[in-house]
Short mmCIF file of C-alpha atoms and ligand atoms in Angstrom, two decimals:
data_model
loop_
_atom_site.label_atom_id
_atom_site.label_comp_id
_atom_site.label_asym_id
_atom_site.label_seq_id
_atom_site.Cartn_x
_atom_site.Cartn_y
_atom_site.Cartn_z
CA MET A 1 0.00 0.00 0.00
CA SER A 2 1.31 3.46 -0.90
CA THR A 3 2.29 5.85 1.89
CA HIS A 4 0.69 8.82 0.14
CA ARG A 5 -2.97 8.61 -0.65
CA PRO A 6 -3.47 8.28 -4.40
CA VAL A 7 -4.97 11.15 -6.37
CA LEU A 8 -8.23 10.00 -7.94
CA SER A 9 -10.04 11.05 -11.08
CA VAL A 10 -13.69 10.50 -11.94
CA ILE A 11 -14.50 10.54 -15.64
CA GLY A 12 -18.12 11.38 -16.40
CA THR A 13 -19.92 13.50 -13.82
CA GLY A 14 -23.53 12.48 -14.36
CA TYR A 15 -25.57 10.97 -11.60
CA LEU A 16 -23.08 8.27 -10.75
CA GLY A 17 -19.87 10.23 -11.35
CA ALA A 18 -20.84 13.42 -9.51
CA THR A 19 -21.93 11.42 -6.47
CA HIS A 20 -18.88 9.17 -6.59
CA ALA A 21 -16.50 12.13 -6.90
CA ALA A 22 -18.06 13.90 -3.93
CA GLY A 23 -18.08 10.65 -1.95
CA LEU A 24 -14.37 10.04 -2.59
CA ALA A 25 -13.58 13.60 -1.48
CA GLU A 26 -15.65 12.95 1.65
CA LEU A 27 -13.38 9.95 2.29
CA GLY A 28 -10.41 12.35 2.28
CA PHE A 29 -9.03 11.88 -1.22
CA GLU A 30 -7.97 14.56 -3.65
CA VAL A 31 -10.36 14.13 -6.57
CA ILE A 32 -10.67 15.63 -10.04
CA GLY A 33 -13.90 15.18 -11.96
CA LEU A 34 -13.81 15.28 -15.76
CA ASP A 35 -16.74 15.79 -18.10
CA ARG A 36 -17.02 16.95 -21.69
CA ASP A 37 -20.12 19.03 -20.85
CA PRO A 38 -18.88 22.53 -19.91
CA SER A 39 -22.17 23.64 -18.35
CA ARG A 40 -22.19 20.62 -16.05
CA ILE A 41 -18.58 21.24 -15.05
CA ASP A 42 -19.37 24.89 -14.46
CA SER A 43 -22.29 23.98 -12.16
CA LEU A 44 -20.36 21.39 -10.21
CA SER A 45 -17.36 23.73 -9.83
CA ARG A 46 -19.73 26.20 -8.19
CA GLY A 47 -21.09 23.51 -5.88
CA ILE A 48 -24.41 23.24 -7.75
CA VAL A 49 -25.81 19.78 -8.38
CA PRO A 50 -27.67 19.80 -11.71
CA PHE A 51 -30.19 17.16 -10.55
CA HIS A 52 -32.23 16.39 -7.45
CA GLU A 53 -30.34 14.26 -4.93
CA PRO A 54 -30.82 14.78 -1.20
CA GLY A 55 -27.60 15.64 0.67
CA LEU A 56 -25.35 15.74 -2.37
CA ALA A 57 -25.11 19.53 -2.73
CA GLU A 58 -23.89 19.92 0.87
CA MET A 59 -21.22 17.26 0.40
CA LEU A 60 -20.13 18.71 -2.93
CA GLN A 61 -19.98 22.31 -1.69
CA GLY A 62 -17.84 21.42 1.31
CA HIS A 63 -15.19 19.70 -0.77
CA VAL A 64 -15.21 22.15 -3.67
CA ALA A 65 -14.67 24.92 -1.11
CA SER A 66 -11.76 23.09 0.52
CA GLY A 67 -10.14 22.51 -2.89
CA ARG A 68 -10.08 18.74 -2.37
CA LEU A 69 -12.58 18.30 -5.20
CA ARG A 70 -12.09 19.99 -8.57
CA PHE A 71 -13.74 19.66 -11.95
CA THR A 72 -12.40 20.07 -15.46
CA THR A 73 -13.31 19.55 -19.10
CA GLU A 74 -9.68 18.83 -20.06
CA VAL A 75 -8.58 15.21 -20.01
CA ALA A 76 -4.93 16.33 -19.63
CA ASP A 77 -5.86 17.77 -16.20
CA VAL A 78 -6.57 14.30 -14.80
CA ALA A 79 -3.58 12.48 -16.27
CA HIS A 80 -1.52 12.77 -13.05
CA ALA A 81 -4.08 10.82 -11.01
CA GLN A 82 -3.20 7.21 -10.17
CA VAL A 83 -6.71 5.80 -10.12
CA HIS A 84 -9.30 6.77 -12.73
CA PHE A 85 -12.95 5.86 -12.20
CA VAL A 86 -14.90 5.65 -15.45
CA CYS A 87 -18.49 6.70 -14.71
CA VAL A 88 -19.79 7.68 -18.15
CA GLY A 89 -23.21 6.67 -19.44
CA THR A 90 -24.02 3.46 -21.28
CA PRO A 91 -27.41 4.31 -22.77
CA GLN A 92 -29.62 1.84 -24.56
CA GLY A 93 -28.72 1.47 -28.24
CA ALA A 94 -31.25 1.03 -31.03
CA ASP A 95 -31.27 -2.78 -30.76
CA GLY A 96 -31.56 -2.87 -26.95
CA SER A 97 -27.84 -3.47 -26.43
CA ALA A 98 -25.74 -0.98 -24.44
CA ASP A 99 -24.12 1.86 -26.36
CA LEU A 100 -20.48 1.71 -25.22
CA SER A 101 -19.17 4.64 -27.23
CA GLN A 102 -18.71 6.88 -24.18
CA VAL A 103 -16.80 4.21 -22.25
CA ILE A 104 -14.51 3.47 -25.18
CA GLY A 105 -14.10 7.19 -25.92
CA ALA A 106 -13.15 7.95 -22.32
CA VAL A 107 -10.52 5.21 -22.20
CA GLU A 108 -9.08 6.12 -25.61
CA ALA A 109 -8.78 9.79 -24.62
CA LEU A 110 -7.22 9.10 -21.24
CA VAL A 111 -4.84 6.17 -21.54
CA PRO A 112 -2.35 7.57 -24.11
CA LEU A 113 -1.79 10.56 -21.78
CA LEU A 114 -0.87 8.47 -18.73
CA ARG A 115 2.82 8.63 -17.79
CA LEU A 116 2.55 6.96 -14.38
CA ASP A 117 1.61 3.36 -13.71
CA SER A 118 -2.14 3.71 -13.18
CA LEU A 119 -5.36 1.89 -12.55
CA VAL A 120 -8.46 2.49 -14.67
CA VAL A 121 -11.60 1.39 -12.81
CA GLY A 122 -14.83 0.89 -14.71
CA LYS A 123 -17.93 1.79 -12.73
CA SER A 124 -20.31 2.22 -15.67
CA THR A 125 -22.77 -0.64 -16.18
CA VAL A 126 -21.52 -2.62 -19.18
CA PRO A 127 -22.29 -5.95 -20.82
CA VAL A 128 -20.09 -8.85 -19.76
CA GLY A 129 -16.99 -9.01 -21.95
CA THR A 130 -16.56 -5.25 -22.30
CA ALA A 131 -13.63 -5.10 -19.89
CA ALA A 132 -11.72 -7.83 -21.75
CA ALA A 133 -12.01 -5.83 -24.97
CA LEU A 134 -11.01 -2.62 -23.19
CA ARG A 135 -7.98 -4.32 -21.69
CA SER A 136 -6.64 -5.21 -25.14
CA ARG A 137 -7.30 -1.67 -26.31
CA ILE A 138 -5.47 -0.24 -23.27
CA GLU A 139 -2.43 -2.39 -24.06
CA GLU A 140 -2.41 -1.02 -27.61
CA ILE A 141 -2.66 2.65 -26.68
CA SER A 142 -0.74 3.00 -23.41
CA ALA A 143 2.64 4.78 -23.56
CA PRO A 144 5.72 2.52 -23.72
CA GLY A 145 6.96 1.49 -20.28
CA VAL A 146 3.77 2.57 -18.51
CA THR A 147 1.56 -0.10 -16.94
CA VAL A 148 -2.14 0.69 -17.03
CA GLU A 149 -4.31 -1.91 -15.32
CA LEU A 150 -8.08 -2.22 -15.64
CA ALA A 151 -10.49 -3.20 -12.87
CA TRP A 152 -14.29 -3.27 -12.71
CA ASN A 153 -16.06 -1.94 -9.64
CA PRO A 154 -19.80 -1.74 -10.31
CA GLU A 155 -21.94 0.75 -8.46
CA PHE A 156 -25.23 -0.12 -6.79
CA LEU A 157 -26.43 3.28 -5.64
CA ARG A 158 -30.11 4.13 -5.80
CA GLU A 159 -31.30 7.53 -6.95
CA GLY A 160 -32.70 9.44 -4.02
CA HIS A 161 -30.33 7.56 -1.66
CA ALA A 162 -27.13 8.13 -3.60
CA VAL A 163 -25.13 9.73 -0.80
CA GLU A 164 -25.83 7.03 1.80
CA ASP A 165 -25.36 4.26 -0.78
CA THR A 166 -21.99 5.72 -1.80
CA LEU A 167 -20.64 6.19 1.72
CA ALA A 168 -22.18 3.04 3.20
CA PRO A 169 -22.77 0.58 0.35
CA ASN A 170 -24.29 -2.82 1.09
CA ARG A 171 -21.42 -4.52 -0.73
CA ILE A 172 -18.27 -3.68 -2.67
CA VAL A 173 -17.54 -5.70 -5.79
CA LEU A 174 -13.95 -5.64 -7.02
CA GLY A 175 -13.30 -7.24 -10.38
CA VAL A 176 -9.52 -7.13 -10.49
CA PRO A 177 -6.73 -8.43 -12.69
CA GLY A 178 -4.40 -9.04 -9.72
CA PRO A 179 -3.20 -8.03 -6.24
CA ARG A 180 -1.93 -4.53 -7.08
CA ALA A 181 -5.32 -3.35 -8.31
CA GLU A 182 -7.06 -5.04 -5.38
CA ALA A 183 -4.76 -3.34 -2.87
CA LEU A 184 -5.32 0.09 -4.43
CA LEU A 185 -9.10 -0.32 -4.40
CA ARG A 186 -9.05 -1.63 -0.84
CA GLU A 187 -7.17 1.57 0.05
CA VAL A 188 -9.83 3.70 -1.63
CA TYR A 189 -12.65 1.90 0.18
CA ALA A 190 -10.75 1.33 3.44
CA GLU A 191 -13.28 3.17 5.57
CA ALA A 192 -16.28 1.17 4.38
CA ILE A 193 -14.32 -2.09 4.54
CA ALA A 194 -13.24 -1.33 8.13
CA ALA A 195 -16.91 -0.69 8.96
CA GLY A 196 -17.70 -4.24 7.87
CA VAL A 197 -19.08 -3.74 4.35
CA PRO A 198 -18.67 -7.11 2.60
CA VAL A 199 -16.17 -7.20 -0.27
CA VAL A 200 -16.52 -9.61 -3.18
CA VAL A 201 -13.21 -9.94 -5.00
CA THR A 202 -13.59 -11.53 -8.39
CA ASP A 203 -12.56 -11.37 -12.02
CA LEU A 204 -13.62 -8.75 -14.53
CA PRO A 205 -16.43 -10.59 -16.34
CA THR A 206 -18.05 -11.64 -13.08
CA ALA A 207 -17.95 -8.08 -11.77
CA GLU A 208 -19.57 -6.81 -14.96
CA LEU A 209 -22.26 -9.47 -14.87
CA ILE A 210 -23.04 -9.00 -11.16
CA LYS A 211 -24.33 -5.51 -11.87
CA GLN A 212 -26.62 -6.45 -14.74
CA ALA A 213 -27.78 -9.53 -12.85
CA ALA A 214 -28.61 -7.45 -9.76
CA ASN A 215 -30.75 -4.98 -11.69
CA SER A 216 -32.38 -7.75 -13.71
CA PHE A 217 -33.24 -9.58 -10.51
CA LEU A 218 -34.83 -6.48 -9.00
CA ALA A 219 -36.81 -5.96 -12.21
CA THR A 220 -37.90 -9.60 -12.11
CA LYS A 221 -39.09 -9.26 -8.54
CA ILE A 222 -41.21 -6.23 -9.42
CA SER A 223 -42.61 -7.88 -12.54
CA PHE A 224 -43.35 -11.05 -10.58
CA VAL A 225 -45.63 -9.18 -8.21
CA ASN A 226 -47.13 -7.25 -11.12
CA ALA A 227 -47.84 -10.53 -12.91
CA MET A 228 -49.60 -11.64 -9.73
CA ALA A 229 -51.54 -8.37 -9.88
CA GLU A 230 -52.86 -9.42 -13.27
CA VAL A 231 -53.98 -12.74 -11.79
CA CYS A 232 -55.52 -10.87 -8.84
CA GLU A 233 -57.44 -8.64 -11.24
CA ALA A 234 -58.80 -11.68 -13.06
CA SER A 235 -59.65 -13.63 -9.93
CA GLY A 236 -60.79 -11.10 -7.35
CA ALA A 237 -57.70 -11.55 -5.16
CA ASP A 238 -55.77 -8.65 -3.62
CA VAL A 239 -52.15 -8.07 -4.63
CA THR A 240 -51.21 -5.97 -1.61
CA ALA A 241 -52.23 -8.64 0.87
CA LEU A 242 -50.49 -11.20 -1.34
CA ALA A 243 -47.24 -9.19 -1.37
CA ASP A 244 -47.39 -8.66 2.40
CA ALA A 245 -47.85 -12.37 2.97
CA LEU A 246 -45.07 -13.37 0.57
CA GLY A 247 -42.78 -10.78 2.12
CA HIS A 248 -43.05 -12.33 5.59
CA ASP A 249 -41.03 -15.25 4.24
CA GLU A 250 -37.48 -14.05 4.77
CA ARG A 251 -36.33 -16.00 1.75
CA ILE A 252 -38.58 -13.80 -0.38
CA GLY A 253 -38.58 -10.49 1.52
CA ARG A 254 -41.11 -7.66 1.16
CA ARG A 255 -38.85 -5.10 -0.56
CA PHE A 256 -39.36 -4.61 -4.30
CA LEU A 257 -42.73 -6.33 -4.10
CA ASP A 258 -44.70 -3.09 -4.41
CA SER A 259 -47.14 -3.69 -7.20
CA GLY A 260 -48.40 -0.85 -9.33
CA LEU A 261 -47.28 1.04 -12.38
CA GLY A 262 -44.01 -0.83 -12.66
CA PHE A 263 -40.38 0.15 -12.92
CA GLY A 264 -38.71 2.87 -14.95
CA GLY A 265 -35.60 5.01 -14.70
CA GLY A 266 -32.23 5.02 -16.35
CA CYS A 267 -31.14 1.62 -15.06
CA LEU A 268 -33.56 -1.28 -14.59
CA PRO A 269 -35.22 -1.18 -18.05
CA LYS A 270 -31.98 -0.58 -19.94
CA ASP A 271 -29.92 -3.09 -17.99
CA LEU A 272 -32.35 -5.93 -18.41
CA ARG A 273 -32.59 -5.31 -22.16
CA ALA A 274 -28.81 -5.06 -22.43
CA LEU A 275 -28.41 -8.38 -20.61
CA VAL A 276 -30.83 -10.04 -23.03
CA ALA A 277 -28.96 -8.55 -26.00
CA ARG A 278 -25.56 -9.66 -24.68
CA ALA A 279 -26.75 -13.17 -23.85
CA GLU A 280 -28.09 -13.51 -27.38
CA GLN A 281 -24.69 -12.45 -28.77
CA LEU A 282 -23.08 -15.07 -26.54
CA GLY A 283 -25.43 -17.77 -27.82
CA CYS A 284 -27.24 -18.19 -24.50
CA GLY A 285 -30.27 -16.05 -25.24
CA LYS A 286 -32.60 -18.81 -24.03
CA SER A 287 -31.13 -18.57 -20.54
CA VAL A 288 -32.49 -15.08 -20.07
CA ALA A 289 -35.42 -15.16 -22.49
CA PHE A 290 -37.76 -14.81 -19.49
CA LEU A 291 -36.44 -11.28 -19.04
CA ARG A 292 -38.37 -10.31 -22.17
CA ASP A 293 -41.51 -11.24 -20.26
CA VAL A 294 -40.29 -9.23 -17.28
CA ASP A 295 -40.07 -6.23 -19.61
CA ALA A 296 -43.44 -6.96 -21.24
CA ILE A 297 -45.25 -7.41 -17.90
CA ASN A 298 -43.78 -4.11 -16.79
CA LEU A 299 -44.94 -2.20 -19.87
CA ARG A 300 -48.41 -3.77 -19.60
CA ARG A 301 -48.91 -2.00 -16.26
CA ARG A 302 -49.10 1.31 -18.08
CA ASP A 303 -51.76 -0.07 -20.46
CA ARG A 304 -53.65 -1.39 -17.47
CA VAL A 305 -53.75 1.97 -15.68
CA LEU A 306 -54.82 3.70 -18.91
CA ALA A 307 -57.60 1.14 -19.36
CA MET A 308 -58.73 1.73 -15.76
CA ALA A 309 -58.76 5.47 -16.40
CA GLN A 310 -60.75 5.03 -19.58
CA ARG A 311 -63.31 2.94 -17.75
CA GLU A 312 -63.83 5.79 -15.32
CA VAL A 313 -64.20 8.62 -17.82
CA GLY A 314 -65.28 7.01 -21.09
CA ALA A 315 -63.51 8.87 -23.90
CA PHE A 316 -60.49 10.97 -22.87
CA ASP A 317 -61.20 13.83 -25.23
CA GLY A 318 -61.49 17.06 -23.25
CA VAL A 319 -61.52 15.25 -19.89
CA ARG A 320 -59.53 16.95 -17.13
CA ILE A 321 -57.08 14.60 -15.50
CA ALA A 322 -54.90 15.48 -12.52
CA VAL A 323 -51.67 13.55 -12.21
CA LEU A 324 -49.75 13.26 -8.96
CA GLY A 325 -46.09 12.47 -9.67
CA ALA A 326 -43.93 12.61 -12.80
CA SER A 327 -40.52 11.25 -11.77
CA PHE A 328 -39.78 7.55 -12.24
CA LYS A 329 -39.75 7.17 -8.47
CA PRO A 330 -40.04 9.38 -5.39
CA GLY A 331 -36.96 11.27 -4.22
CA SER A 332 -35.76 11.99 -7.74
CA ASP A 333 -36.38 14.48 -10.56
CA ASP A 334 -35.33 11.87 -13.10
CA VAL A 335 -37.97 11.15 -15.73
CA ARG A 336 -35.97 8.76 -17.89
CA ASP A 337 -38.34 5.96 -18.91
CA SER A 338 -40.74 7.23 -16.27
CA PRO A 339 -43.99 5.24 -16.28
CA ALA A 340 -45.79 8.37 -15.04
CA VAL A 341 -44.58 10.45 -17.98
CA ASP A 342 -45.50 7.71 -20.44
CA VAL A 343 -49.04 7.55 -19.04
CA MET A 344 -49.38 11.35 -19.13
CA ASN A 345 -48.19 11.56 -22.72
CA ARG A 346 -50.58 8.84 -23.81
CA LEU A 347 -53.48 10.58 -22.05
CA ARG A 348 -52.56 13.82 -23.82
CA ARG A 349 -52.39 12.11 -27.18
CA ALA A 350 -55.86 10.71 -26.52
CA GLY A 351 -57.15 14.26 -26.01
CA ALA A 352 -57.20 14.56 -22.20
CA ARG A 353 -56.30 17.84 -20.52
CA VAL A 354 -53.58 16.80 -18.09
CA THR A 355 -52.34 18.88 -15.17
CA ALA A 356 -49.54 17.36 -13.13
CA TYR A 357 -47.78 18.07 -9.90
CA ASP A 358 -44.41 16.67 -8.86
CA PRO A 359 -42.33 17.90 -5.90
CA ALA A 360 -39.08 17.76 -7.93
CA ALA A 361 -39.54 16.72 -11.56
CA VAL A 362 -40.94 19.97 -12.93
CA LEU A 363 -38.29 21.08 -15.44
CA THR A 364 -37.52 17.52 -16.44
CA GLY A 365 -41.24 16.67 -16.51
CA ARG A 366 -42.12 19.65 -18.70
CA ALA A 367 -39.41 18.69 -21.18
CA ALA A 368 -40.52 15.05 -21.30
CA ALA A 369 -44.27 15.70 -21.38
CA PRO A 370 -44.92 18.73 -23.56
CA GLY A 371 -48.54 19.77 -23.44
CA VAL A 372 -48.95 18.70 -19.82
CA ARG A 373 -49.45 21.65 -17.48
CA PHE A 374 -47.44 21.54 -14.27
CA ALA A 375 -49.11 23.05 -11.23
CA ALA A 376 -47.42 24.61 -8.22
CA ASN A 377 -49.08 22.27 -5.74
CA PRO A 378 -51.29 19.17 -5.71
CA LEU A 379 -54.49 21.07 -4.97
CA VAL A 380 -54.03 23.33 -7.99
CA ALA A 381 -53.28 20.28 -10.13
CA CYS A 382 -56.54 18.68 -8.96
CA ARG A 383 -58.72 21.74 -9.56
CA LYS A 384 -61.87 20.74 -11.47
CA ALA A 385 -60.40 17.33 -12.32
CA ASP A 386 -62.69 14.55 -13.52
CA LEU A 387 -60.13 11.97 -12.43
CA VAL A 388 -57.02 11.95 -10.23
CA LEU A 389 -54.17 9.59 -11.04
CA HIS A 390 -51.52 8.86 -8.42
CA LEU A 391 -48.54 7.78 -10.53
CA THR A 392 -45.41 8.32 -8.35
CA GLU A 393 -45.59 7.63 -4.63
CA TRP A 394 -43.98 10.74 -3.11
CA PRO A 395 -44.56 10.71 0.68
CA GLU A 396 -46.32 14.09 0.49
CA PHE A 397 -49.15 12.51 -1.49
CA ARG A 398 -49.85 10.20 1.43
CA ALA A 399 -50.11 13.28 3.62
CA LEU A 400 -52.81 14.90 1.44
CA ASP A 401 -56.19 15.47 3.06
CA PRO A 402 -58.72 13.58 0.89
CA GLU A 403 -61.50 15.99 1.89
CA GLU A 404 -59.46 19.03 0.86
CA VAL A 405 -58.53 17.43 -2.46
CA GLY A 406 -62.18 16.41 -2.85
CA GLN A 407 -63.25 20.04 -2.67
CA ALA A 408 -60.90 20.92 -5.52
CA VAL A 409 -62.01 18.24 -7.99
CA ARG A 410 -65.15 17.90 -10.06
CA ARG A 411 -65.47 14.17 -9.40
CA ARG A 412 -64.00 12.24 -6.50
CA VAL A 413 -62.46 9.43 -8.51
CA LEU A 414 -58.90 8.35 -7.78
CA ILE A 415 -56.70 5.70 -9.36
CA ASP A 416 -53.90 4.86 -6.95
CA ALA A 417 -51.58 3.38 -9.57
CA ARG A 418 -48.81 2.87 -6.99
CA ASN A 419 -50.92 1.18 -4.32
CA ALA A 420 -49.47 3.58 -1.81
CA LEU A 421 -52.31 5.75 -0.52
CA ASP A 422 -54.54 5.15 2.48
CA VAL A 423 -57.54 3.76 0.61
CA ASP A 424 -59.77 3.73 3.70
CA ALA A 425 -59.19 7.43 4.34
CA TRP A 426 -59.95 8.37 0.73
CA THR A 427 -62.97 6.11 0.59
CA ALA A 428 -64.28 7.56 3.85
CA ALA A 429 -64.11 11.02 2.25
CA GLY A 430 -66.38 9.84 -0.53
CA TRP A 431 -63.80 8.97 -3.14
CA ALA A 432 -64.19 6.05 -5.52
CA VAL A 433 -60.72 4.56 -5.33
CA ARG A 434 -59.41 2.15 -7.94
CA ALA A 435 -56.03 0.46 -7.76
CA PRO A 436 -54.40 -2.08 -10.07
CA GLY A 437 -54.39 -5.57 -8.62
CA ARG A 438 -57.04 -4.73 -6.06
CA HIS A 439 -60.81 -4.94 -5.84
CA LEU A 440 -61.82 -2.08 -3.60
CA ALA A 441 -65.10 -1.40 -1.87
CA ALA A 442 -67.42 1.37 -3.04
CA PRO A 443 -67.15 4.74 -1.25
CA ALA A 444 -68.91 5.00 2.10
CA ARG A 445 -70.74 8.17 1.13
CA ALA A 446 -73.14 7.70 -1.72
CA GLY A 447 -73.86 10.46 -4.20
CA SER A 448 -70.35 11.91 -4.26
CA LEU A 449 -69.86 10.96 -7.87
CA VAL A 450 -71.37 13.38 -10.30
C1 UGA B 501 -31.53 0.82 -9.47
C2 UGA B 501 -31.03 -0.20 -8.45
O1 UGA B 501 -31.99 -0.33 -7.39
C3 UGA B 501 -29.68 0.27 -7.87
O2 UGA B 501 -29.18 -0.73 -6.99
C4 UGA B 501 -28.71 0.46 -9.02
O3 UGA B 501 -27.44 0.93 -8.57
C5 UGA B 501 -29.27 1.50 -9.98
O4 UGA B 501 -30.54 1.03 -10.48
C6 UGA B 501 -28.30 1.67 -11.10
O5 UGA B 501 -28.11 0.73 -11.88
O6 UGA B 501 -27.63 2.71 -11.18
P1 UGA B 501 -32.76 3.19 -9.29
O7 UGA B 501 -32.80 3.20 -10.79
O8 UGA B 501 -32.35 4.42 -8.55
O9 UGA B 501 -31.78 2.04 -8.76
O10 UGA B 501 -34.25 2.82 -8.85
P2 UGA B 501 -34.95 1.71 -7.94
O11 UGA B 501 -35.06 2.18 -6.55
O12 UGA B 501 -34.33 0.39 -8.17
O13 UGA B 501 -36.40 1.71 -8.59
C7 UGA B 501 -36.56 1.36 -9.95
C8 UGA B 501 -37.99 1.43 -10.36
O14 UGA B 501 -38.71 0.34 -9.80
C9 UGA B 501 -38.75 2.69 -9.95
O15 UGA B 501 -39.52 3.12 -11.07
C10 UGA B 501 -39.65 2.23 -8.84
O16 UGA B 501 -40.84 2.99 -8.75
C11 UGA B 501 -39.94 0.80 -9.26
N1 UGA B 501 -40.31 -0.10 -8.15
C12 UGA B 501 -39.43 -0.32 -7.15
C13 UGA B 501 -41.54 -0.73 -8.17
O17 UGA B 501 -42.35 -0.54 -9.09
N2 UGA B 501 -41.87 -1.58 -7.14
C14 UGA B 501 -41.02 -1.81 -6.12
O18 UGA B 501 -41.38 -2.60 -5.23
C15 UGA B 501 -39.78 -1.18 -6.12
#
């Protein structure tokens, strides 16, 4: 282990990179973040986080102010670091496979400039086999006499909990070529390791696959309960009671069994499709063919909620619909592959007049759902609505007073597409509440529906 702490670089300062860079500075390292987007670098250099993530701005500001954390758009500025974390995006390509151009571009720009023996650490989510190809490329382009090793260290942080997941992860996966890389990474993560965070040391392909497998498993768990919701709908059973009962079995566990509108975001949908695409390239497509069903079940949830809405209002044309929630999940302003945004856009295309409220995803929501009006608070969004759709389960929606909301709307009809509201309280206030996977009683107060 070196006596001086290594200087670290973080390449790509999106969600993952910005959080990782700030987290490494928090651990006491000198860190330089690199991104090709000047406006992003400008924001971060001023301590401004260009997305919603609780606690991140405070951590970033502290370390930018102390000078321990800097940002640049120039790759030459990071060349003196000994460990380089690659955190660039791997978006979904046209055929469902991961687009690796940013990962390859980052490595090709960096490695020829390195004059010290260094470690490049992939954190981006990539298909298994990517690291092996990158390793050969690194050998071709590294300067003579300089050893550049490659490791893979996938990241498991959740949006909305990024700071805690970075500082106190539930596991650390180190895909390493040998002991030198392992020792360096153990030094970087020494604090978490000393606190007892389990470390899985493995090879590069396993590390790559662990990440895609983890997200595909989580997606499968959600789609499993949503498949059960379909059976509940057909049979009169109740998916929430079913999930609660399954969850009491510790081997199953209750987390990620919340049935509703299904998963979205920048990770689960893309990673499961990329795993299918890679497995097909490897000739083992059959092994993960079920993941296509996981995807299909998930997308069907949106159709289901739209069908429920249609049943309540008849034709959508001119109908006023209030939508609570736009982000793909609470705690985030991210609307990538957001089920809520998809539903809103489809309602708009069918002629509905949609007014939405989201505590964070306003700018992002407006950009992703043109034609949807965004209100300043839930009551304004619900004004004169014929139907209220609860599409993202922000805690503040649970705190709404059903009577107060009832006075704002034209008809007290609610679809709780996330199965997260207190149905009894809403029903007691005269609301007709519908929820996917559930057969709910009629409202206690008759005559509240116009
Ligand atoms: C996911 C993983 O949970 C992280 O471990 C991983 O690091 C990250 O992807 C990534 O690859 O970067 P994230 O995309 O932040 O994290 O979101 P999740 O909390 O996993 O939620 C994903 C979606 O599933 C959301 O739309 C959420 O509403 C939905 N969901 C979640 C359900 O529909 N039901 C549930 O029971 C749980």
